[in-house]
Short mmCIF file of C-alpha atoms and ligand atoms in Angstrom, two decimals:
data_model
loop_
_atom_site.label_atom_id
_atom_site.label_comp_id
_atom_site.label_asym_id
_atom_site.label_seq_id
_atom_site.Cartn_x
_atom_site.Cartn_y
_atom_site.Cartn_z
CA MET E 3 -6.45 28.61 -21.87
CA ASN E 4 -4.91 25.72 -19.98
CA ARG E 5 -4.83 22.60 -22.14
CA LEU E 6 -3.54 19.12 -21.52
CA ILE E 7 -3.76 15.95 -23.58
CA LEU E 8 -3.43 12.53 -21.94
CA LYS E 9 -2.42 10.16 -24.70
CA GLY E 10 -2.65 6.46 -25.37
CA ALA E 11 -3.89 5.09 -22.03
CA ARG E 12 -6.46 2.35 -21.68
CA ILE E 13 -9.45 4.46 -20.64
CA VAL E 14 -11.93 2.70 -18.39
CA ASP E 15 -15.17 4.47 -17.50
CA PRO E 16 -18.13 2.24 -16.65
CA SER E 17 -20.44 5.29 -16.50
CA GLN E 18 -20.17 5.42 -20.31
CA GLU E 19 -19.27 1.78 -20.82
CA ILE E 20 -15.89 2.79 -22.18
CA ASP E 21 -12.94 0.41 -22.06
CA SER E 22 -10.56 1.22 -24.89
CA ILE E 23 -7.29 2.89 -25.74
CA GLY E 24 -7.62 6.58 -26.46
CA ASP E 25 -6.86 10.20 -25.65
CA ILE E 26 -8.39 12.77 -23.34
CA LEU E 27 -8.32 16.53 -23.77
CA ILE E 28 -8.56 18.67 -20.66
CA GLU E 29 -9.26 22.40 -20.89
CA ASP E 30 -9.42 24.71 -17.90
CA GLY E 31 -9.96 21.86 -15.49
CA GLN E 32 -12.73 20.19 -17.50
CA ILE E 33 -12.73 17.09 -19.65
CA VAL E 34 -13.68 18.40 -23.07
CA LYS E 35 -13.04 15.41 -25.29
CA VAL E 36 -12.53 11.66 -25.04
CA ALA E 37 -11.63 10.08 -28.38
CA LYS E 38 -9.59 7.42 -30.13
CA GLU E 39 -7.06 10.01 -31.17
CA ILE E 40 -6.92 13.74 -30.46
CA MET E 41 -4.68 15.68 -32.84
CA GLU E 42 -4.44 19.12 -31.34
CA THR E 43 -1.60 21.20 -30.03
CA ALA E 44 -1.34 21.14 -26.29
CA GLU E 45 0.96 19.86 -23.61
CA THR E 46 0.85 16.09 -24.05
CA ILE E 47 1.54 13.27 -21.64
CA ASP E 48 2.21 9.81 -22.98
CA LEU E 49 0.30 7.21 -20.96
CA GLN E 50 0.86 4.11 -23.07
CA GLY E 51 0.61 0.97 -20.99
CA LYS E 52 -1.25 2.78 -18.21
CA ILE E 53 -4.88 2.61 -17.19
CA LEU E 54 -6.80 5.86 -16.86
CA MET E 55 -10.04 6.14 -14.91
CA PRO E 56 -12.29 8.65 -13.15
CA GLY E 57 -10.69 9.89 -9.93
CA LEU E 58 -10.99 7.49 -7.01
CA ILE E 59 -13.16 8.39 -4.03
CA ASP E 60 -12.70 7.27 -0.44
CA THR E 61 -15.85 7.73 1.60
CA HIS E 62 -14.28 6.85 4.93
CA SER E 63 -11.13 8.52 6.23
CA HIS E 64 -10.09 10.06 9.51
CA PHE E 65 -7.85 13.10 8.97
CA ARG E 66 -7.86 13.98 12.70
CA GLU E 67 -7.95 17.76 12.24
CA PRO E 68 -8.96 19.61 14.35
CA GLY E 69 -7.60 18.28 17.60
CA PHE E 70 -5.38 15.30 16.85
CA GLU E 71 -2.90 16.75 14.37
CA HIS E 72 -0.10 14.65 15.85
CA LYS E 73 -1.81 11.64 14.22
CA GLU E 74 -2.67 13.27 10.86
CA ASP E 75 -3.96 16.58 9.58
CA LEU E 76 -5.92 17.70 6.55
CA GLU E 77 -2.71 18.35 4.61
CA SER E 78 -0.84 15.11 5.41
CA GLY E 79 -4.02 13.13 4.90
CA SER E 80 -4.57 14.81 1.54
CA LEU E 81 -1.01 14.02 0.46
CA ALA E 82 -1.53 10.39 1.47
CA ALA E 83 -4.73 10.35 -0.58
CA LEU E 84 -3.01 11.75 -3.68
CA ARG E 85 -0.27 9.14 -3.49
CA GLY E 86 -2.90 6.49 -3.07
CA GLY E 87 -4.57 7.62 -6.29
CA TYR E 88 -7.52 9.31 -4.61
CA THR E 89 -8.97 12.59 -5.83
CA SER E 90 -11.79 12.84 -3.25
CA VAL E 91 -12.02 11.89 0.39
CA PHE E 92 -14.80 11.98 2.97
CA VAL E 93 -13.47 12.92 6.40
CA MET E 94 -15.18 11.64 9.51
CA ALA E 95 -16.43 13.85 12.33
CA ASN E 96 -14.73 12.23 15.36
CA THR E 97 -12.23 15.05 15.79
CA ASP E 98 -11.83 17.44 18.73
CA PRO E 99 -14.03 19.39 18.65
CA ILE E 100 -16.43 17.00 16.95
CA ILE E 101 -17.78 18.31 13.64
CA ASP E 102 -21.41 18.58 14.66
CA ASN E 103 -22.32 22.10 13.52
CA PRO E 104 -22.06 24.31 10.42
CA ALA E 105 -19.06 26.26 11.75
CA GLY E 106 -17.06 23.05 12.08
CA VAL E 107 -17.96 22.05 8.54
CA ARG E 108 -16.93 25.49 7.30
CA TYR E 109 -13.57 25.12 9.02
CA ILE E 110 -12.84 21.85 7.21
CA LYS E 111 -13.95 23.28 3.88
CA ASP E 112 -11.88 26.46 4.29
CA ARG E 113 -8.77 24.47 5.24
CA ALA E 114 -9.31 22.12 2.32
CA ARG E 115 -9.52 25.08 -0.04
CA GLU E 116 -6.27 26.54 1.34
CA ILE E 117 -4.48 23.21 1.10
CA ASP E 118 -5.84 22.70 -2.43
CA LEU E 119 -4.80 19.06 -2.93
CA VAL E 120 -7.74 16.63 -3.01
CA ARG E 121 -11.46 17.31 -2.75
CA ILE E 122 -12.46 16.96 0.87
CA PHE E 123 -16.06 16.18 1.71
CA PRO E 124 -16.89 16.64 5.39
CA VAL E 125 -19.14 14.11 7.05
CA ALA E 126 -20.80 15.77 10.05
CA ALA E 127 -21.88 13.99 13.21
CA LEU E 128 -25.37 12.55 13.43
CA SER E 129 -25.76 13.54 17.07
CA LYS E 130 -24.45 16.49 19.03
CA GLY E 131 -21.11 15.58 20.57
CA MET E 132 -21.68 12.10 19.10
CA ALA E 133 -23.49 11.35 22.32
CA GLY E 134 -26.47 9.73 20.59
CA LYS E 135 -29.03 11.95 22.32
CA GLU E 136 -29.69 15.08 20.31
CA LEU E 137 -29.87 15.28 16.52
CA THR E 138 -27.54 17.67 14.75
CA GLU E 139 -29.05 20.33 12.47
CA PHE E 140 -29.55 18.26 9.34
CA GLY E 141 -30.88 21.12 7.21
CA ALA E 142 -28.18 23.63 8.17
CA LEU E 143 -25.45 21.01 7.74
CA LYS E 144 -26.73 20.06 4.33
CA LYS E 145 -26.78 23.71 3.31
CA GLU E 146 -23.18 23.99 4.47
CA GLY E 147 -22.26 21.15 2.14
CA VAL E 148 -22.04 17.92 4.12
CA VAL E 149 -22.55 14.80 2.03
CA ALA E 150 -23.61 12.48 4.86
CA LEU E 151 -24.00 12.27 8.61
CA SER E 152 -22.27 9.79 10.88
CA ASP E 153 -21.20 9.17 14.46
CA ASP E 154 -18.56 6.80 13.06
CA GLY E 155 -16.20 5.55 15.72
CA VAL E 156 -19.16 4.86 17.96
CA PRO E 157 -22.50 3.16 17.29
CA VAL E 158 -25.92 4.73 17.63
CA GLU E 159 -27.14 2.89 20.69
CA ASN E 160 -30.65 4.19 21.15
CA PRO E 161 -33.04 2.83 18.50
CA GLN E 162 -35.58 5.57 19.16
CA PHE E 163 -32.90 8.16 18.43
CA LEU E 164 -31.98 6.39 15.20
CA ARG E 165 -35.65 6.20 14.23
CA LEU E 166 -35.86 9.99 14.42
CA ALA E 167 -32.57 10.37 12.58
CA LEU E 168 -33.84 8.16 9.77
CA MET E 169 -37.05 10.16 9.42
CA TYR E 170 -34.95 13.31 9.08
CA SER E 171 -32.59 11.53 6.69
CA GLU E 172 -35.56 10.76 4.48
CA TYR E 173 -36.89 14.30 4.68
CA PHE E 174 -33.55 16.00 3.97
CA ASP E 175 -32.42 13.32 1.51
CA LEU E 176 -29.17 12.98 3.43
CA PRO E 177 -27.51 9.57 3.91
CA VAL E 178 -26.69 8.29 7.37
CA ILE E 179 -23.49 6.25 7.71
CA LEU E 180 -23.68 3.69 10.49
CA HIS E 181 -20.86 2.15 12.51
CA GLU E 182 -22.55 -1.00 13.75
CA GLU E 183 -21.48 -2.36 17.09
CA ASP E 184 -23.40 -3.32 20.20
CA LYS E 185 -21.04 -2.27 22.96
CA ARG E 186 -22.65 -4.70 25.34
CA PHE E 187 -21.22 -7.49 23.18
CA SER E 188 -17.93 -5.87 22.20
CA GLY E 189 -17.20 -4.55 25.69
CA LYS E 190 -13.47 -4.54 26.29
CA GLY E 191 -12.82 -6.86 23.34
CA VAL E 192 -9.80 -6.25 21.13
CA MET E 193 -10.01 -8.92 18.40
CA HIS E 194 -12.54 -11.27 16.79
CA GLU E 195 -14.10 -13.57 19.38
CA GLY E 196 -13.46 -17.22 18.69
CA GLU E 197 -11.13 -20.06 19.44
CA LEU E 198 -8.12 -18.01 18.44
CA SER E 199 -8.87 -15.11 20.78
CA MET E 200 -9.22 -17.64 23.57
CA ARG E 201 -5.90 -19.28 22.78
CA LEU E 202 -4.14 -15.93 22.46
CA GLY E 203 -5.62 -14.75 25.74
CA LEU E 204 -7.25 -11.68 24.23
CA ARG E 205 -10.80 -10.54 24.86
CA GLY E 206 -13.11 -11.03 21.90
CA ILE E 207 -15.59 -8.99 19.88
CA PRO E 208 -18.14 -11.44 18.46
CA ALA E 209 -19.55 -11.02 14.97
CA VAL E 210 -23.02 -10.72 16.50
CA ALA E 211 -21.96 -7.39 18.04
CA GLU E 212 -22.15 -6.06 14.49
CA GLU E 213 -24.86 -8.30 13.08
CA THR E 214 -27.45 -7.60 15.74
CA MET E 215 -27.15 -3.87 15.03
CA VAL E 216 -27.24 -4.33 11.27
CA LEU E 217 -30.43 -6.37 11.63
CA ARG E 218 -31.99 -3.84 13.98
CA ASP E 219 -31.22 -0.95 11.68
CA LEU E 220 -32.44 -2.71 8.57
CA LEU E 221 -35.71 -3.12 10.42
CA LEU E 222 -35.75 0.55 11.40
CA GLN E 223 -34.99 1.62 7.82
CA LYS E 224 -37.76 -0.61 6.52
CA ASN E 225 -40.28 0.93 8.88
CA TYR E 226 -39.20 4.56 8.97
CA GLY E 227 -37.33 5.14 5.71
CA GLY E 228 -34.14 7.14 5.42
CA ILE E 229 -30.96 6.48 3.48
CA VAL E 230 -28.69 4.06 5.30
CA HIS E 231 -25.09 3.26 4.46
CA PHE E 232 -23.34 0.62 6.56
CA ALA E 233 -19.67 1.43 7.18
CA HIS E 234 -16.90 -1.18 7.17
CA ILE E 235 -18.94 -4.39 7.39
CA SER E 236 -16.82 -7.28 8.60
CA SER E 237 -18.94 -10.41 8.78
CA ARG E 238 -20.74 -12.78 6.47
CA GLY E 239 -23.89 -12.42 8.57
CA SER E 240 -23.98 -8.63 8.10
CA LEU E 241 -23.49 -9.05 4.38
CA ARG E 242 -26.25 -11.64 4.03
CA ALA E 243 -28.75 -9.43 5.85
CA ILE E 244 -27.87 -6.31 3.86
CA ALA E 245 -27.90 -8.16 0.55
CA GLU E 246 -31.37 -9.46 1.26
CA ALA E 247 -32.65 -6.00 2.20
CA LYS E 248 -31.18 -4.53 -0.97
CA LYS E 249 -32.85 -7.22 -3.03
CA ALA E 250 -36.15 -6.34 -1.38
CA GLY E 251 -35.67 -2.74 -2.51
CA GLN E 252 -34.61 -1.06 0.73
CA ARG E 253 -32.55 2.09 0.37
CA VAL E 254 -29.43 0.68 1.98
CA SER E 255 -25.83 0.24 0.90
CA CYS E 256 -22.55 -0.91 2.40
CA GLU E 257 -18.79 -0.71 2.13
CA VAL E 258 -15.90 -3.02 2.92
CA THR E 259 -12.29 -2.18 3.74
CA PRO E 260 -9.24 -3.65 2.01
CA HIS E 261 -8.10 -5.21 5.30
CA HIS E 262 -11.36 -7.08 5.83
CA LEU E 263 -11.06 -8.33 2.25
CA LEU E 264 -7.48 -9.57 2.56
CA LEU E 265 -6.71 -10.45 6.15
CA THR E 266 -8.14 -12.71 8.85
CA GLU E 267 -7.86 -12.85 12.63
CA GLU E 268 -4.84 -15.13 12.09
CA VAL E 269 -2.57 -12.12 11.49
CA VAL E 270 -2.91 -11.14 15.14
CA LYS E 271 -0.91 -14.29 15.86
CA GLU E 272 1.27 -14.18 12.74
CA LEU E 273 2.38 -10.63 13.42
CA ASN E 274 3.02 -11.48 17.03
CA TYR E 275 0.34 -9.33 18.64
CA SER E 276 1.33 -6.33 16.54
CA THR E 277 -1.12 -3.55 17.36
CA ASP E 278 -1.22 -2.80 13.62
CA THR E 279 -3.67 -5.70 13.47
CA LYS E 280 -6.05 -4.01 15.90
CA MET E 281 -8.98 -2.19 14.41
CA ASN E 282 -12.71 -1.89 14.89
CA PRO E 283 -14.49 -3.91 13.61
CA PRO E 284 -11.80 -6.57 13.97
CA LEU E 285 -10.44 -8.91 11.32
CA ARG E 286 -12.59 -12.01 11.30
CA THR E 287 -12.49 -15.56 9.94
CA ARG E 288 -11.55 -16.92 6.53
CA GLU E 289 -15.22 -17.65 5.89
CA ASP E 290 -16.11 -14.00 6.56
CA MET E 291 -13.25 -12.73 4.43
CA GLU E 292 -14.19 -14.92 1.50
CA ALA E 293 -17.87 -13.97 1.71
CA LEU E 294 -16.94 -10.28 1.66
CA GLY E 295 -14.75 -10.80 -1.41
CA GLU E 296 -17.61 -12.55 -3.19
CA GLY E 297 -19.99 -9.76 -2.20
CA LEU E 298 -17.67 -7.11 -3.59
CA ILE E 299 -17.35 -8.94 -6.89
CA ASN E 300 -21.05 -9.68 -7.32
CA GLY E 301 -22.32 -6.24 -6.31
CA GLU E 302 -23.89 -7.06 -2.95
CA ILE E 303 -21.24 -4.76 -1.50
CA ASP E 304 -21.37 -1.31 -3.04
CA PHE E 305 -17.76 -0.21 -2.80
CA VAL E 306 -14.42 -0.27 -1.01
CA ALA E 307 -13.62 2.37 1.63
CA THR E 308 -10.37 2.58 3.56
CA ASP E 309 -11.35 3.54 7.12
CA HIS E 310 -7.96 5.28 7.09
CA ALA E 311 -7.40 5.64 10.85
CA PRO E 312 -3.99 7.12 11.61
CA HIS E 313 -2.51 6.93 15.10
CA HIS E 314 0.86 8.14 16.35
CA PRO E 315 3.52 5.41 16.64
CA ASP E 316 3.81 6.09 20.39
CA GLU E 317 0.09 5.46 20.84
CA LYS E 318 0.29 2.12 19.03
CA ASP E 319 3.52 1.05 20.72
CA VAL E 320 1.82 -0.36 23.83
CA GLU E 321 0.28 -3.65 24.94
CA TYR E 322 -2.46 -4.96 22.63
CA ASP E 323 -5.22 -4.20 25.12
CA PHE E 324 -4.24 -0.56 25.44
CA ALA E 325 -3.59 0.37 21.80
CA PRO E 326 -6.18 2.47 19.96
CA PHE E 327 -8.22 0.78 17.22
CA GLY E 328 -7.45 1.59 13.61
CA ILE E 329 -5.02 1.28 10.72
CA ILE E 330 -4.16 3.54 7.79
CA GLY E 331 -5.28 2.61 4.31
CA LEU E 332 -5.06 5.36 1.71
CA GLU E 333 -1.60 4.53 0.38
CA THR E 334 -2.18 0.79 0.06
CA ALA E 335 -5.83 0.29 -0.93
CA ILE E 336 -5.36 0.44 -4.70
CA PRO E 337 -2.33 -1.89 -5.02
CA LEU E 338 -3.89 -4.33 -2.55
CA ILE E 339 -7.14 -4.68 -4.45
CA TRP E 340 -5.36 -4.57 -7.81
CA ASP E 341 -2.87 -7.27 -6.85
CA ARG E 342 -5.36 -9.56 -5.11
CA PHE E 343 -8.51 -9.05 -7.16
CA VAL E 344 -7.82 -7.47 -10.56
CA LYS E 345 -4.50 -9.11 -11.44
CA PRO E 346 -5.76 -12.66 -10.78
CA GLU E 347 -8.91 -11.74 -12.75
CA ARG E 348 -11.31 -12.20 -9.89
CA MET E 349 -12.51 -8.67 -10.69
CA THR E 350 -12.66 -6.77 -13.99
CA VAL E 351 -11.02 -3.37 -14.33
CA SER E 352 -14.47 -1.95 -14.99
CA ARG E 353 -15.80 -3.33 -11.68
CA PHE E 354 -12.70 -1.94 -9.98
CA VAL E 355 -13.57 1.55 -11.27
CA GLU E 356 -17.16 1.08 -10.18
CA VAL E 357 -16.21 0.23 -6.61
CA PHE E 358 -13.55 2.92 -6.23
CA SER E 359 -15.21 5.77 -8.06
CA MET E 360 -18.53 5.50 -9.85
CA ARG E 361 -20.62 3.90 -7.14
CA PRO E 362 -19.56 6.18 -4.27
CA ALA E 363 -20.12 9.22 -6.52
CA ASN E 364 -23.61 8.09 -7.45
CA LEU E 365 -24.62 6.96 -3.99
CA PHE E 366 -23.63 10.24 -2.35
CA ASN E 367 -24.78 12.47 -5.25
CA LEU E 368 -21.33 13.86 -5.99
CA ASP E 369 -22.27 15.74 -9.13
CA GLY E 370 -19.87 15.30 -12.01
CA LEU E 371 -17.56 12.90 -10.18
CA GLY E 372 -17.07 9.19 -10.81
CA THR E 373 -17.19 9.69 -14.57
CA LEU E 374 -15.11 10.87 -17.54
CA LYS E 375 -18.07 12.37 -19.38
CA GLU E 376 -17.30 15.42 -21.49
CA ASN E 377 -17.88 18.72 -19.68
CA THR E 378 -17.35 17.27 -16.23
CA VAL E 379 -14.52 18.20 -13.93
CA ALA E 380 -11.19 16.50 -14.79
CA ASP E 381 -10.58 14.31 -11.74
CA ILE E 382 -8.49 11.42 -13.03
CA THR E 383 -6.47 8.54 -11.63
CA VAL E 384 -3.80 6.74 -13.63
CA ILE E 385 -2.65 3.27 -12.62
CA ASP E 386 0.34 1.34 -13.88
CA PRO E 387 -0.86 -2.26 -13.85
CA ASP E 388 2.69 -3.59 -14.14
CA ARG E 389 4.42 -1.50 -11.49
CA PHE E 390 5.74 -3.66 -8.65
CA LYS E 391 6.59 -2.18 -5.26
CA VAL E 392 7.00 -3.39 -1.72
CA VAL E 393 4.83 -1.57 0.83
CA ASN E 394 7.13 0.65 2.88
CA PRO E 395 5.23 2.70 5.45
CA ASP E 396 8.39 4.64 6.32
CA ALA E 397 8.04 6.37 2.97
CA PHE E 398 4.34 7.21 3.35
CA ALA E 399 3.04 10.76 3.08
CA SER E 400 0.72 10.04 5.99
CA LYS E 401 2.09 11.01 9.40
CA ALA E 402 1.16 7.55 10.63
CA ARG E 403 2.76 4.15 10.04
CA ASN E 404 0.12 1.82 11.48
CA THR E 405 -0.40 -0.71 8.72
CA PRO E 406 -0.25 -4.51 8.82
CA PHE E 407 0.75 -4.55 5.13
CA ARG E 408 4.39 -3.56 5.61
CA GLY E 409 6.58 -5.69 3.36
CA PHE E 410 3.77 -6.83 1.04
CA GLY E 411 5.02 -7.00 -2.55
CA LEU E 412 2.23 -5.75 -4.80
CA THR E 413 1.70 -5.19 -8.51
CA GLY E 414 -0.53 -2.36 -9.77
CA TRP E 415 0.12 1.10 -8.31
CA PRO E 416 -1.26 4.57 -8.94
CA VAL E 417 1.22 6.74 -10.85
CA MET E 418 -0.69 9.97 -11.43
CA THR E 419 -3.49 11.82 -9.66
CA ILE E 420 -5.22 14.73 -11.38
CA VAL E 421 -7.68 16.93 -9.53
CA GLY E 422 -9.63 19.60 -11.39
CA GLY E 423 -7.34 19.23 -14.41
CA LYS E 424 -4.17 19.78 -12.39
CA ILE E 425 -1.55 17.09 -11.91
CA LYS E 426 -1.36 17.05 -8.12
CA TRP E 427 0.96 14.07 -7.82
CA GLN E 428 2.89 11.78 -10.15
CA ASP E 429 5.41 9.00 -10.01
CA MET E 430 6.10 8.09 -13.63
O1 DOR I 513 -10.59 1.11 13.93
C1 DOR I 513 -11.25 2.14 13.95
N1 DOR I 513 -10.67 3.35 14.09
N2 DOR I 513 -12.57 2.04 13.87
C2 DOR I 513 -13.37 3.10 14.04
O2 DOR I 513 -14.54 2.96 13.92
C3 DOR I 513 -12.80 4.42 14.37
C4 DOR I 513 -11.42 4.54 13.91
C5 DOR I 513 -10.70 5.70 14.51
O3 DOR I 513 -11.25 6.82 14.52
O4 DOR I 513 -9.55 5.54 14.93
ZN1 ZN I 514 -16.18 3.00 12.20
#
């Protein structure tokens, strides 16, 4: 039997309302005991001064395989996840070919099994070829193991199509993840539309491009049902509308990225038009950023997701207008939120675990994840709340370097990632 004891960490598990110092015994990949002190003979790791929590889950990453392996692949993405403290990652379907059928899903799952690093949950496309015309085979995809459907990267333009998709979502009990953007507003825009975009001479993407679609789709969900999750919301208006719908009992949820929580449109200027500030949706105003932070703390926003969007340095090293949208996030999300929210006590450690693990697990029905309950699988993240490091993308496990957080000094970093009882990465 394979046994491991993790000793003396502060164990935080909101699913059992645990926040105390103790030990954990892992046997054959399962958590078998959580207690104040475990006196048994087994390999023991001393975690005094560290914080131990259920494994973190990112519901929004782009690992680019198949088709764009020069940006990232399932292995490099998984390594980036482990270093970021993540034990599970959802991978989006906008690859080449697009993952819009069971064979594509099987490919991702088989590769993930071979790589054997983090748990990879494929998100399949909502429409064939992500063209917004023909539904994918919800039932067959669910049977193959997809956790959600999404055309992320592009919006669902046709409301009649989305209406059908929502009716199927309801029937198959399968969440739909929506990337909200009305292309007629965003057009050729590259940053938030406002006074700053005008002064910088860059075309803008107004907040209403997102808000009008959020409002439309809340209305569709209200009338036709389905399970709706709004990806990467960026504006106060989107948040207000979603919060109201949630309060009224609609089956909707939303996520926010670390960059929308910590940066504003101003960095486009501050970083001198660096294309590492270009992503979709764009960074918005201080008012938006602050509203999103409040929403994350008070529960109106369900959780944090990275929208890890790797691009090759050569693709980003062009004029602002021509660079692809997206930045990487897996290796910085935890220290960013720890340093800016947990350390200054804007957010409790328990809420941190909720938004990085428990809530995504519950929302997407990931059985046995997001918790440290006895007899569940031992997916565990350990954070050192005192570790200080400067973000250095050149040392990332990701193939990509496109982050606006280079040089940020942050306190609170993951130091150990355990998946299925196995230590897959550590830096102790
Ligand atoms: O910035 C983004 N990059 N937003 C998206 O929606 C897609 C993503 C990508 O795939 O690069
Ligand atoms: Zn998106």
